């Protein structure tokens, strides 16, 4: 297995393996690479939906997404898709999958199924780099704080997507979520300190109003999206990307109007997170 960095901040490109036939030792190496680097893009895969599901189970459990359209044949697979005529995409703002859950997903495995001729890249940002860029004073303040995460303003009938041309594709409008997590967490495997708020799902700090929270959250969102903390995955047929949700944010670029893009995503069960 060969690994090349995707950027100075995070991510590796992996070649020389087939995920569908990975030996246990190779899987351990790949897991460690994801925990340390946040993102691994694996090229040139021959990876059926059944193999995708079987591979995901080797990481632990699967957290089925309650809002995205499920693949009609394989309910464990959420489809992240945008049709030629749609203008809105799924995941077009910086976010961490499922941070609104009590035990947020460990990560995701995303497989390219139909790609536009150009564009539709996915950007990732390192929350370790964002944490390390905080001043000592702000880091100390944030270390004692917790924040509220919810998906209600995104997926409920009066939420963001209901106003868009993606409304009919999404489901779970009746589902309400809420979780409170420390603003700075420790990575459950590596022990690395990470900033754990995100622009899509974190609404306010615990014990603060939204109005009071917004200026500081906006600062953290700006900090976390600095270009030098990012890497870019340019998809090709046969590409599979695995990311660690604790260590990263991601954003799906919406720059391919008039073309179809279909990705298969499986979200991996996580473990309790703490400061
Ligand atoms: C997502 O999981 O947010 C989607 C990422 C992508 O479609 O590139």
XYZ file of N, CA and C and ligand atoms in Angstrom:
833
model
N 0.849 -1.185 0.000
C 0.000 0.000 0.000
C 0.896 1.250 0.000
N 0.611 2.182 -0.952
C 1.427 3.408 -1.015
C 0.563 4.591 -0.613
N 1.149 5.523 0.142
C 0.392 6.710 0.567
C 1.173 7.973 0.254
N 0.477 8.937 -0.358
C 1.065 10.253 -0.667
C 0.196 11.307 0.002
N 0.805 12.331 0.640
C -0.031 13.374 1.248
C -0.863 14.120 0.204
N -2.082 14.494 0.589
C -2.930 15.305 -0.304
C -2.659 16.793 -0.132
N -2.229 17.163 1.052
C -1.878 18.574 1.325
C -1.020 18.573 2.580
N -0.365 19.708 2.896
C 0.443 19.718 4.127
C -0.418 19.525 5.377
N -1.714 19.862 5.321
C -2.534 19.846 6.535
C -3.172 18.501 6.826
N -3.666 17.836 5.794
C -4.384 16.576 6.034
C -4.559 15.791 4.742
N -4.926 14.536 4.919
C -5.305 13.700 3.781
C -4.148 12.932 3.173
N -4.458 11.708 2.744
C -3.491 10.911 1.987
C -4.204 10.286 0.793
N -3.425 10.098 -0.283
C -3.929 9.349 -1.439
C -3.293 7.960 -1.376
N -4.159 6.956 -1.454
C -3.694 5.576 -1.285
C -3.790 4.853 -2.621
N -2.728 4.189 -2.991
C -2.756 3.367 -4.216
C -2.191 1.985 -3.871
N -2.427 1.053 -4.784
C -1.823 -0.274 -4.614
C -2.638 -1.218 -3.759
N -3.928 -0.895 -3.524
C -4.778 -1.835 -2.772
C -6.142 -1.927 -3.437
N -6.818 -3.032 -3.216
C -8.225 -3.177 -3.563
C -8.978 -3.337 -2.242
N -9.856 -2.401 -1.938
C -10.557 -2.418 -0.648
C -11.387 -3.683 -0.471
N -11.879 -4.209 -1.584
C -12.744 -5.386 -1.499
C -11.966 -6.635 -1.085
N -10.641 -6.565 -1.149
C -9.844 -7.752 -0.813
C -8.700 -7.371 0.123
N -9.003 -6.517 1.081
C -7.950 -5.998 1.957
C -7.646 -6.997 3.084
N -6.380 -7.303 3.277
C -5.987 -8.187 4.387
C -6.175 -7.423 5.704
N -6.295 -8.162 6.807
C -6.527 -7.523 8.116
C -5.429 -6.508 8.459
N -4.176 -6.860 8.169
C -3.064 -5.958 8.508
C -3.143 -4.677 7.688
N -3.555 -4.815 6.415
C -3.700 -3.624 5.557
C -4.849 -2.740 6.055
N -5.916 -3.390 6.511
C -7.051 -2.617 7.040
C -6.606 -1.817 8.274
N -5.809 -2.441 9.127
C -5.322 -1.738 10.323
C -4.489 -0.524 9.917
N -3.659 -0.718 8.890
C -2.799 0.377 8.403
C -3.658 1.520 7.841
N -4.702 1.138 7.103
C -5.590 2.144 6.511
C -6.368 2.887 7.601
N -6.856 2.141 8.584
C -7.591 2.790 9.694
C -6.691 3.808 10.385
N -5.464 3.388 10.672
C -4.533 4.293 11.354
C -4.275 5.535 10.503
N -4.182 5.333 9.176
C -3.949 6.473 8.275
C -5.128 7.443 8.333
N -6.340 6.918 8.428
C -7.528 7.791 8.497
C -7.554 8.514 9.852
N -7.243 7.805 10.934
C -7.262 8.444 12.254
C -6.174 9.527 12.352
N -5.032 9.300 11.706
C -3.929 10.266 11.797
C -4.059 11.412 10.804
N -4.577 11.116 9.614
C -4.581 12.114 8.524
C -5.960 12.663 8.197
N -6.991 12.071 8.765
C -8.353 12.594 8.585
C -9.066 12.101 7.349
N -8.331 11.953 6.243
C -8.945 11.625 4.954
C -8.022 10.665 4.196
N -8.616 9.651 3.584
C -7.844 8.792 2.668
C -8.657 8.625 1.402
N -8.061 8.987 0.254
C -8.725 8.722 -1.029
C -8.014 7.546 -1.667
N -8.815 6.563 -2.002
C -8.260 5.320 -2.550
C -8.706 5.251 -4.003
N -7.743 5.164 -4.900
C -8.027 5.242 -6.341
C -8.217 3.863 -6.951
N -8.866 3.868 -8.108
C -8.928 2.698 -8.994
C -9.551 1.477 -8.329
N -10.670 1.705 -7.664
C -11.342 0.596 -6.991
C -12.436 -0.010 -7.856
N -12.514 -1.326 -7.771
C -13.611 -2.056 -8.370
C -14.458 -2.470 -7.171
N -15.529 -1.725 -6.874
C -16.137 -1.784 -5.540
C -17.661 -1.778 -5.701
N -18.278 -2.930 -5.635
C -19.734 -3.015 -5.808
C -20.428 -2.522 -4.529
N -21.717 -2.211 -4.585
C -22.437 -1.830 -3.355
C -22.340 -2.911 -2.271
N -22.410 -4.175 -2.655
C -22.301 -5.257 -1.639
C -20.923 -5.213 -0.984
N -19.882 -4.971 -1.792
C -18.518 -4.899 -1.223
C -18.358 -3.657 -0.343
N -19.020 -2.568 -0.739
C -19.011 -1.336 0.058
C -19.577 -1.629 1.459
N -20.721 -2.311 1.499
C -21.367 -2.623 2.784
C -20.485 -3.570 3.608
N -19.968 -4.595 2.960
C -19.136 -5.573 3.684
C -17.876 -4.891 4.239
N -17.282 -3.988 3.452
C -16.076 -3.283 3.896
C -16.407 -2.362 5.084
N -17.544 -1.671 4.994
C -17.944 -0.758 6.085
C -18.117 -1.526 7.392
N -18.653 -2.723 7.308
C -18.877 -3.516 8.527
C -17.564 -3.913 9.189
N -16.478 -3.922 8.431
C -15.175 -4.252 9.026
C -14.663 -3.107 9.913
N -15.303 -1.918 9.812
C -14.912 -0.789 10.668
C -15.746 -0.756 11.949
N -16.819 -1.546 12.005
C -17.741 -1.525 13.142
C -19.147 -1.449 12.591
N -20.035 -0.693 13.277
C -21.426 -0.613 12.824
C -21.639 0.439 11.743
N -22.845 0.412 11.192
C -23.250 1.399 10.179
C -24.352 2.269 10.788
N -24.209 3.595 10.707
C -25.264 4.525 11.145
C -26.041 4.947 9.905
N -27.242 4.422 9.734
C -28.003 4.753 8.533
C -28.476 6.205 8.629
N -28.228 6.974 7.574
C -28.631 8.385 7.574
C -30.157 8.482 7.474
N -30.731 9.331 8.336
C -32.199 9.409 8.413
C -32.794 10.360 7.387
N -31.969 11.134 6.706
C -32.477 12.239 5.879
C -32.202 12.070 4.376
N -31.089 11.467 4.036
C -30.741 11.345 2.613
C -31.578 10.232 1.984
N -31.779 10.293 0.661
C -32.458 9.176 0.025
C -31.628 7.902 0.165
N -32.302 6.790 0.524
C -31.577 5.509 0.602
C -31.558 4.900 -0.780
N -30.530 4.153 -1.054
C -30.503 3.388 -2.292
C -31.644 2.362 -2.227
N -32.379 2.210 -3.328
C -33.577 1.364 -3.276
C -33.235 -0.105 -3.015
N -32.057 -0.538 -3.403
C -31.687 -1.948 -3.187
C -30.926 -2.186 -1.891
N -30.134 -1.184 -1.469
C -29.253 -1.360 -0.315
C -29.519 -0.234 0.692
N -30.428 -0.465 1.671
C -30.820 0.618 2.588
C -29.677 1.155 3.450
N -28.595 0.387 3.593
C -27.438 0.897 4.382
C -26.737 2.026 3.640
N -26.983 2.133 2.327
C -26.278 3.134 1.518
C -27.161 4.362 1.326
N -26.645 5.522 1.759
C -27.332 6.795 1.506
C -26.829 7.325 0.170
N -27.741 7.865 -0.613
C -27.315 8.428 -1.901
C -27.164 9.936 -1.768
N -25.996 10.426 -2.130
C -25.752 11.859 -2.190
C -25.805 12.179 -3.672
N -26.977 12.661 -4.131
C -27.118 12.795 -5.585
C -27.706 14.153 -5.946
N -27.326 14.597 -7.115
C -27.856 15.851 -7.667
C -28.114 15.601 -9.143
N -29.337 15.932 -9.581
C -29.715 15.682 -10.972
C -29.323 16.878 -11.834
N -29.368 16.663 -13.136
C -28.984 17.699 -14.107
C -29.731 18.997 -13.857
N -31.038 18.892 -13.518
C -31.871 20.097 -13.428
C -31.868 20.729 -12.031
N -31.247 20.051 -11.047
C -31.260 20.614 -9.686
C -30.138 21.637 -9.493
N -30.429 22.626 -8.659
C -29.418 23.659 -8.380
C -28.780 23.444 -7.003
N -29.534 22.828 -6.083
C -29.025 22.634 -4.715
C -28.327 21.280 -4.630
N -27.242 21.216 -3.875
C -26.630 19.903 -3.631
C -26.733 19.564 -2.145
N -26.395 18.348 -1.821
C -26.372 17.910 -0.413
C -24.956 18.136 0.106
N -24.870 18.723 1.293
C -23.549 18.880 1.919
C -22.716 19.992 1.324
N -23.381 21.030 0.819
C -22.668 22.116 0.152
C -22.064 23.158 1.093
N -22.252 23.010 2.392
C -21.609 23.917 3.356
C -20.704 23.085 4.265
N -19.755 23.732 4.930
C -18.838 22.990 5.815
C -19.625 22.288 6.914
N -19.349 21.026 7.115
C -20.067 20.289 8.159
C -19.303 19.036 8.577
N -19.796 18.446 9.652
C -19.322 17.161 10.158
C -20.547 16.264 10.184
N -20.500 15.119 9.518
C -21.691 14.267 9.453
C -22.154 13.857 10.848
N -23.456 13.986 11.060
C -24.137 13.407 12.238
C -23.647 13.976 13.578
N -23.122 15.204 13.599
C -22.673 15.727 14.899
C -23.861 15.982 15.820
N -25.083 15.941 15.251
C -26.305 16.131 16.057
C -26.696 14.859 16.806
N -25.958 13.755 16.624
C -26.246 12.518 17.353
C -25.496 12.512 18.687
N -26.056 11.791 19.662
C -25.403 11.696 20.987
C -24.013 11.079 20.836
N -23.955 10.040 19.996
C -22.646 9.442 19.673
C -22.444 9.675 18.179
N -21.729 10.743 17.824
C -21.600 11.081 16.404
C -20.859 10.004 15.614
N -21.198 9.922 14.341
C -20.566 8.931 13.479
C -19.049 9.093 13.486
N -18.354 7.966 13.452
C -16.886 7.985 13.392
C -16.403 8.580 12.087
N -17.081 8.205 11.006
C -16.622 8.679 9.700
C -17.541 8.196 8.610
N -17.118 8.376 7.391
C -17.937 7.962 6.256
C -17.048 7.357 5.184
N -17.667 6.498 4.376
C -16.994 5.922 3.199
C -17.838 6.315 1.999
N -17.267 7.163 1.140
C -18.011 7.715 0.008
C -17.434 7.158 -1.293
N -18.330 6.628 -2.121
C -17.915 5.987 -3.373
C -18.513 6.759 -4.545
N -17.677 7.102 -5.505
C -18.160 7.822 -6.700
C -18.877 6.844 -7.614
N -20.131 7.132 -7.948
C -20.889 6.272 -8.879
C -21.141 6.964 -10.218
N -21.528 8.242 -10.196
C -21.678 8.996 -11.456
C -21.105 10.379 -11.210
N -20.193 10.795 -12.072
C -19.484 12.063 -11.837
C -19.729 13.042 -12.980
N -19.746 14.338 -12.659
C -19.807 15.326 -13.743
C -18.470 15.328 -14.499
N -18.437 15.873 -15.715
C -17.171 15.849 -16.471
C -16.055 16.603 -15.757
N -16.428 17.654 -15.031
C -15.433 18.407 -14.253
C -16.168 19.033 -13.061
N -15.445 19.265 -11.965
C -16.073 19.855 -10.767
C -16.630 18.767 -9.853
N -17.371 19.202 -8.815
C -17.936 18.259 -7.845
C -16.882 17.699 -6.900
N -15.793 18.450 -6.708
C -14.760 18.011 -5.755
C -15.308 18.079 -4.324
N -14.653 17.387 -3.423
C -14.985 17.508 -1.998
C -13.783 18.118 -1.275
N -14.049 19.155 -0.488
C -12.988 19.788 0.294
C -13.074 19.289 1.742
N -11.925 19.135 2.355
C -11.853 18.730 3.768
C -11.004 19.749 4.517
N -11.307 19.928 5.790
C -10.498 20.847 6.592
C -10.137 20.175 7.917
N -8.948 20.465 8.410
C -8.433 19.790 9.611
C -8.832 20.542 10.878
N -9.570 19.872 11.733
C -9.950 20.489 13.002
C -8.844 20.391 14.057
N -7.807 19.616 13.749
C -6.619 19.634 14.601
C -5.856 20.924 14.328
N -5.735 21.272 13.017
C -5.046 22.518 12.655
C -5.815 23.713 13.209
N -7.155 23.657 13.133
C -7.955 24.773 13.657
C -7.740 24.896 15.171
N -7.741 23.762 15.853
C -7.505 23.796 17.308
C -6.143 24.393 17.625
N -5.135 23.939 16.891
C -3.762 24.362 17.192
C -3.535 25.835 16.867
N -4.407 26.401 16.010
C -4.247 27.818 15.643
C -4.917 28.763 16.655
N -5.655 28.206 17.594
C -6.306 29.070 18.600
C -5.249 29.688 19.507
N -5.509 30.893 19.975
C -4.610 31.472 20.981
C -4.770 30.678 22.278
N -3.759 30.752 23.145
C -3.842 30.030 24.420
C -5.075 30.468 25.198
N -5.355 31.769 25.140
C -6.478 32.311 25.919
C -7.811 31.770 25.433
N -8.020 31.822 24.106
C -9.306 31.347 23.567
C -9.434 29.837 23.748
N -8.313 29.127 23.571
C -8.353 27.661 23.732
C -8.778 27.293 25.156
N -8.236 28.058 26.107
C -8.568 27.784 27.504
C -10.047 28.060 27.774
N -10.550 29.163 27.210
C -11.973 29.494 27.384
C -12.842 28.405 26.770
N -12.514 28.011 25.531
C -13.347 27.023 24.827
C -13.275 25.656 25.496
N -12.169 25.380 26.163
C -11.989 24.063 26.795
C -13.043 23.794 27.863
N -13.583 24.856 28.438
C -14.602 24.660 29.479
C -16.015 24.750 28.916
N -16.161 24.805 27.611
C -17.500 25.058 27.038
C -18.038 23.860 26.277
N -19.372 23.816 26.181
C -20.023 22.785 25.360
C -20.952 23.493 24.384
N -21.292 22.813 23.295
C -22.146 23.441 22.277
C -23.281 22.498 21.886
N -24.371 23.109 21.430
C -25.567 22.366 21.049
C -25.533 22.125 19.539
N -25.796 20.882 19.144
C -25.835 20.486 17.730
C -27.236 19.955 17.426
N -27.798 20.354 16.298
C -29.102 19.845 15.881
C -29.186 19.875 14.358
N -30.086 19.031 13.819
C -30.320 19.057 12.369
C -31.669 19.684 12.045
N -32.389 20.142 13.076
C -33.784 20.567 12.868
C -33.908 21.717 11.864
N -33.003 22.681 11.919
C -33.101 23.849 11.026
C -32.669 23.506 9.594
N -32.185 22.289 9.399
C -31.746 21.868 8.058
C -32.813 21.004 7.385
N -33.340 20.016 8.141
C -34.172 18.989 7.493
C -35.657 19.058 7.840
N -36.060 19.845 8.851
C -37.486 19.885 9.236
C -38.286 20.592 8.135
N -39.649 20.491 8.187
C -40.463 21.081 7.105
C -40.235 22.583 6.925
N -39.802 23.286 7.986
C -39.515 24.718 7.831
C -37.995 24.977 7.730
N -37.244 23.921 7.477
C -35.780 24.043 7.470
C -35.218 24.443 6.114
N -33.895 24.491 6.048
C -33.188 24.979 4.857
C -33.587 24.235 3.580
N -33.520 22.907 3.598
C -33.730 22.167 2.346
C -35.164 22.266 1.832
N -36.142 22.477 2.776
C -37.551 22.560 2.350
C -37.762 23.709 1.374
N -36.886 24.716 1.426
C -37.041 25.884 0.542
C -36.315 25.676 -0.798
N -35.743 24.513 -1.006
C -34.895 24.324 -2.192
C -35.445 23.227 -3.113
N -34.792 23.067 -4.257
C -35.223 22.020 -5.196
C -34.702 20.636 -4.794
N -34.112 20.529 -3.598
C -33.701 19.226 -3.060
C -34.790 18.677 -2.122
N -35.830 19.513 -1.838
C -36.826 19.171 -0.805
C -37.445 17.792 -1.032
N -37.844 17.494 -2.258
C -38.575 16.246 -2.506
C -37.671 15.021 -2.379
N -36.362 15.197 -2.491
C -35.449 14.050 -2.412
C -35.203 13.611 -0.968
N -35.319 14.563 -0.037
C -34.926 14.253 1.340
C -36.112 13.688 2.112
N -35.812 13.038 3.232
C -36.870 12.420 4.042
C -36.604 12.765 5.510
N -37.380 12.156 6.419
C -37.142 12.340 7.857
C -37.521 13.719 8.363
N -38.494 14.378 7.679
C -38.851 15.751 8.074
C -39.396 15.813 9.506
N -39.908 14.689 9.991
C -40.492 14.649 11.343
C -39.432 14.394 12.421
N -38.217 14.040 11.997
C -37.169 13.678 12.970
C -36.579 14.934 13.598
N -36.446 14.912 14.931
C -35.801 16.031 15.623
C -34.552 15.488 16.314
N -33.471 16.225 16.251
C -32.229 15.754 16.881
C -31.661 16.858 17.772
N -30.922 16.476 18.784
C -30.231 17.456 19.628
C -29.162 16.727 20.424
N -27.954 17.263 20.418
C -26.872 16.693 21.223
C -26.012 17.846 21.717
N -25.397 17.631 22.861
C -24.489 18.648 23.414
C -23.105 18.009 23.534
N -22.109 18.646 22.908
C -20.747 18.084 22.909
C -19.750 19.153 23.373
N -18.632 18.730 23.948
C -17.589 19.712 24.280
C -17.123 20.439 23.007
N -16.751 21.698 23.150
C -16.293 22.478 21.981
C -14.902 22.002 21.552
N -14.127 21.560 22.514
C -12.837 20.948 22.170
C -12.875 19.506 22.655
N -12.674 18.594 21.720
C -12.705 17.174 22.083
C -11.318 16.569 21.896
N -11.191 15.379 22.453
C -9.963 14.605 22.289
C -10.293 13.454 21.335
N -9.472 13.269 20.312
C -9.748 12.174 19.371
C -9.738 10.844 20.136
N -10.801 10.053 20.023
C -10.889 8.829 20.836
C -9.754 7.838 20.589
N -9.102 7.875 19.443
C -8.023 6.908 19.180
C -6.649 7.553 19.363
N -6.430 8.716 18.763
C -5.076 9.297 18.781
C -4.856 10.233 19.968
N -5.928 10.684 20.604
C -5.802 11.609 21.726
C -5.565 13.048 21.293
N -5.513 13.295 19.973
C -5.278 14.648 19.467
C -6.442 15.570 19.865
N -6.127 16.843 20.188
C -7.182 17.810 20.540
C -7.750 18.415 19.268
N -9.077 18.536 19.215
C -9.765 18.952 17.991
C -10.851 19.966 18.305
N -11.026 20.922 17.412
C -12.163 21.841 17.519
C -13.408 21.084 17.053
N -14.468 21.086 17.853
C -15.631 20.281 17.476
C -16.916 21.118 17.476
N -16.971 22.097 16.575
C -18.220 22.786 16.236
C -18.231 22.840 14.706
N -19.415 22.920 14.103
C -19.444 23.059 12.637
C -20.634 23.897 12.217
N -20.453 24.587 11.083
C -21.405 25.628 10.672
C -22.793 25.082 10.348
N -22.874 23.826 9.924
C -24.191 23.299 9.545
C -25.031 22.962 10.765
N -24.438 22.333 11.761
C -25.254 21.730 12.818
C -25.074 22.334 14.207
N -24.034 23.141 14.444
C -23.856 23.718 15.778
C -24.601 25.042 15.826
N -25.570 25.153 16.726
C -26.391 26.375 16.742
C -25.950 27.374 17.804
N -25.507 26.897 18.975
C -25.116 27.838 20.038
C -24.337 27.111 21.134
N -23.718 27.898 21.981
C -22.994 27.328 23.119
C -23.997 27.055 24.242
N -23.759 25.990 24.967
C -24.651 25.656 26.083
C -24.651 26.794 27.112
N -25.843 27.211 27.505
C -25.967 28.283 28.500
C -25.858 29.670 27.894
N -25.607 29.784 26.579
C -25.543 31.076 25.892
C -26.737 31.149 24.936
N -27.209 32.368 24.646
C -28.232 32.506 23.602
C -27.551 32.347 22.241
N -28.398 32.174 21.211
C -27.844 32.069 19.849
C -27.191 33.393 19.451
N -27.850 34.490 19.865
C -27.308 35.822 19.542
C -25.922 36.015 20.169
N -25.789 35.567 21.407
C -24.482 35.688 22.079
C -23.445 34.768 21.436
N -23.913 33.599 20.998
C -22.984 32.588 20.472
C -22.458 32.926 19.081
N -23.306 33.564 18.263
C -22.974 33.710 16.838
C -21.641 34.379 16.530
N -21.298 35.492 17.203
C -20.007 36.119 16.842
C -18.821 35.178 17.057
N -18.812 34.454 18.184
C -17.687 33.561 18.444
C -17.743 32.340 17.517
N -18.951 31.807 17.285
C -19.054 30.681 16.350
C -18.590 31.109 14.954
N -18.996 32.296 14.528
C -18.590 32.771 13.186
C -17.078 32.848 13.099
N -16.443 33.321 14.169
C -14.977 33.377 14.171
C -14.399 31.966 14.008
N -14.958 31.002 14.751
C -14.432 29.631 14.689
C -14.679 29.011 13.313
N -15.817 29.338 12.696
C -16.112 28.797 11.357
C -15.148 29.376 10.318
N -14.828 30.641 10.501
C -13.867 31.294 9.590
C -12.474 30.673 9.783
N -12.106 30.480 11.045
C -10.793 29.887 11.351
C -10.696 28.479 10.755
N -11.741 27.681 10.971
C -11.716 26.279 10.536
C -11.678 26.124 9.030
N -12.105 27.150 8.296
C -12.143 27.018 6.835
C -10.963 27.709 6.154
N -9.905 28.009 6.911
C -8.697 28.595 6.295
C -8.133 27.642 5.244
N -7.719 28.227 4.137
C -7.266 27.403 3.018
C -6.083 26.489 3.395
N -5.219 26.990 4.263
C -4.026 26.175 4.588
C -4.357 24.962 5.465
N -5.599 24.877 5.967
C -5.994 23.705 6.763
C -6.691 22.655 5.893
N -6.802 22.932 4.589
C -7.659 22.104 3.729
C -6.887 21.144 2.824
N -7.616 20.150 2.332
C -7.180 19.377 1.164
C -8.392 19.198 0.265
N -8.136 18.851 -0.969
C -9.196 18.718 -1.976
C -9.153 17.309 -2.560
N -10.327 16.679 -2.624
C -10.416 15.386 -3.317
C -11.073 15.625 -4.671
N -10.304 15.379 -5.719
C -10.844 15.428 -7.089
C -11.229 14.008 -7.449
N -12.523 13.825 -7.645
C -13.037 12.471 -7.866
C -12.713 11.981 -9.266
N -12.472 10.686 -9.368
C -12.347 10.020 -10.674
C -13.170 8.738 -10.589
N -13.598 8.189 -11.716
C -14.274 6.896 -11.635
C -13.390 5.920 -10.854
N -13.990 5.167 -9.936
C -13.211 4.212 -9.133
C -12.621 4.807 -7.862
N -12.905 6.102 -7.579
C -12.369 6.695 -6.336
C -13.307 6.406 -5.160
N -12.678 6.131 -4.028
C -13.404 5.938 -2.762
C -12.702 6.821 -1.739
N -13.470 7.579 -0.964
C -12.837 8.403 0.071
C -13.404 8.023 1.440
N -12.494 7.869 2.379
C -12.867 7.546 3.761
C -12.402 8.711 4.623
N -13.280 9.229 5.469
C -12.825 10.319 6.351
C -13.236 10.079 7.785
N -12.506 10.770 8.666
C -12.760 10.736 10.097
C -13.526 12.010 10.442
N -14.739 11.826 10.925
C -15.617 12.971 11.211
C -15.198 13.799 12.408
N -14.419 13.212 13.314
C -14.011 13.971 14.492
C -12.916 14.953 14.107
N -12.047 14.494 13.204
C -10.850 15.259 12.843
C -11.091 16.249 11.708
N -12.193 16.092 10.982
C -12.375 16.910 9.772
C -13.756 17.543 9.681
N -13.815 18.621 8.895
C -15.066 19.087 8.285
C -14.956 18.726 6.807
N -16.104 18.721 6.114
C -16.040 18.600 4.656
C -17.146 19.405 4.001
N -16.989 19.614 2.712
C -17.901 20.442 1.913
C -17.906 19.902 0.485
N -19.111 19.658 -0.041
C -19.226 19.162 -1.418
C -19.410 20.359 -2.338
N -18.482 20.561 -3.256
C -18.575 21.732 -4.138
C -19.739 21.584 -5.125
N -20.449 22.691 -5.293
C -21.660 22.674 -6.127
C -21.412 23.502 -7.385
N -20.495 23.030 -8.230
C -20.041 23.834 -9.367
C -20.209 23.096 -10.688
N -21.238 22.235 -10.775
C -21.366 21.399 -11.989
C -22.814 21.365 -12.479
N -23.509 22.515 -12.356
C -24.916 22.550 -12.762
C -25.083 22.007 -14.183
N -26.206 21.304 -14.380
C -26.476 20.743 -15.705
C -25.940 19.325 -15.857
N -25.206 18.849 -14.846
C -24.664 17.487 -14.894
C -25.130 16.716 -13.661
N -25.139 15.408 -13.781
C -25.579 14.544 -12.695
C -24.365 14.076 -11.906
N -24.550 13.985 -10.591
C -23.494 13.433 -9.721
C -24.183 12.507 -8.725
N -23.718 11.279 -8.616
C -24.310 10.311 -7.670
C -23.173 9.668 -6.888
N -23.267 9.775 -5.563
C -22.261 9.185 -4.687
C -22.982 8.241 -3.727
N -22.333 7.157 -3.360
C -22.882 6.239 -2.357
C -22.125 6.450 -1.046
N -22.871 6.754 -0.006
C -22.212 7.009 1.284
C -22.679 6.026 2.350
N -21.728 5.472 3.060
C -22.045 4.711 4.275
C -21.377 5.428 5.437
N -22.177 5.671 6.479
C -21.678 6.405 7.647
C -21.385 5.384 8.749
N -20.191 5.484 9.314
C -19.687 4.486 10.250
C -19.971 4.887 11.702
N -20.430 3.947 12.473
C -20.749 4.200 13.888
C -19.497 4.659 14.648
N -19.693 5.630 15.515
C -18.575 6.160 16.289
C -18.588 5.643 17.722
N -17.858 6.353 18.561
C -17.811 6.022 19.981
C -18.008 7.322 20.747
N -18.347 7.248 22.049
C -18.586 8.504 22.776
C -17.382 9.443 22.657
N -17.668 10.749 22.513
C -16.562 11.714 22.425
C -16.554 12.567 23.691
N -15.375 12.979 24.089
C -15.268 13.793 25.289
C -14.083 14.725 25.202
N -13.985 15.586 26.229
C -12.929 16.606 26.220
C -11.580 15.965 26.549
C -21.334 14.603 2.206
O -21.199 13.553 2.794
O -21.538 15.654 2.790
C -21.230 14.625 0.698
C -19.857 14.817 0.211
C -19.824 14.850 -1.279
O -20.859 14.621 -1.924
O -18.772 15.120 -1.837
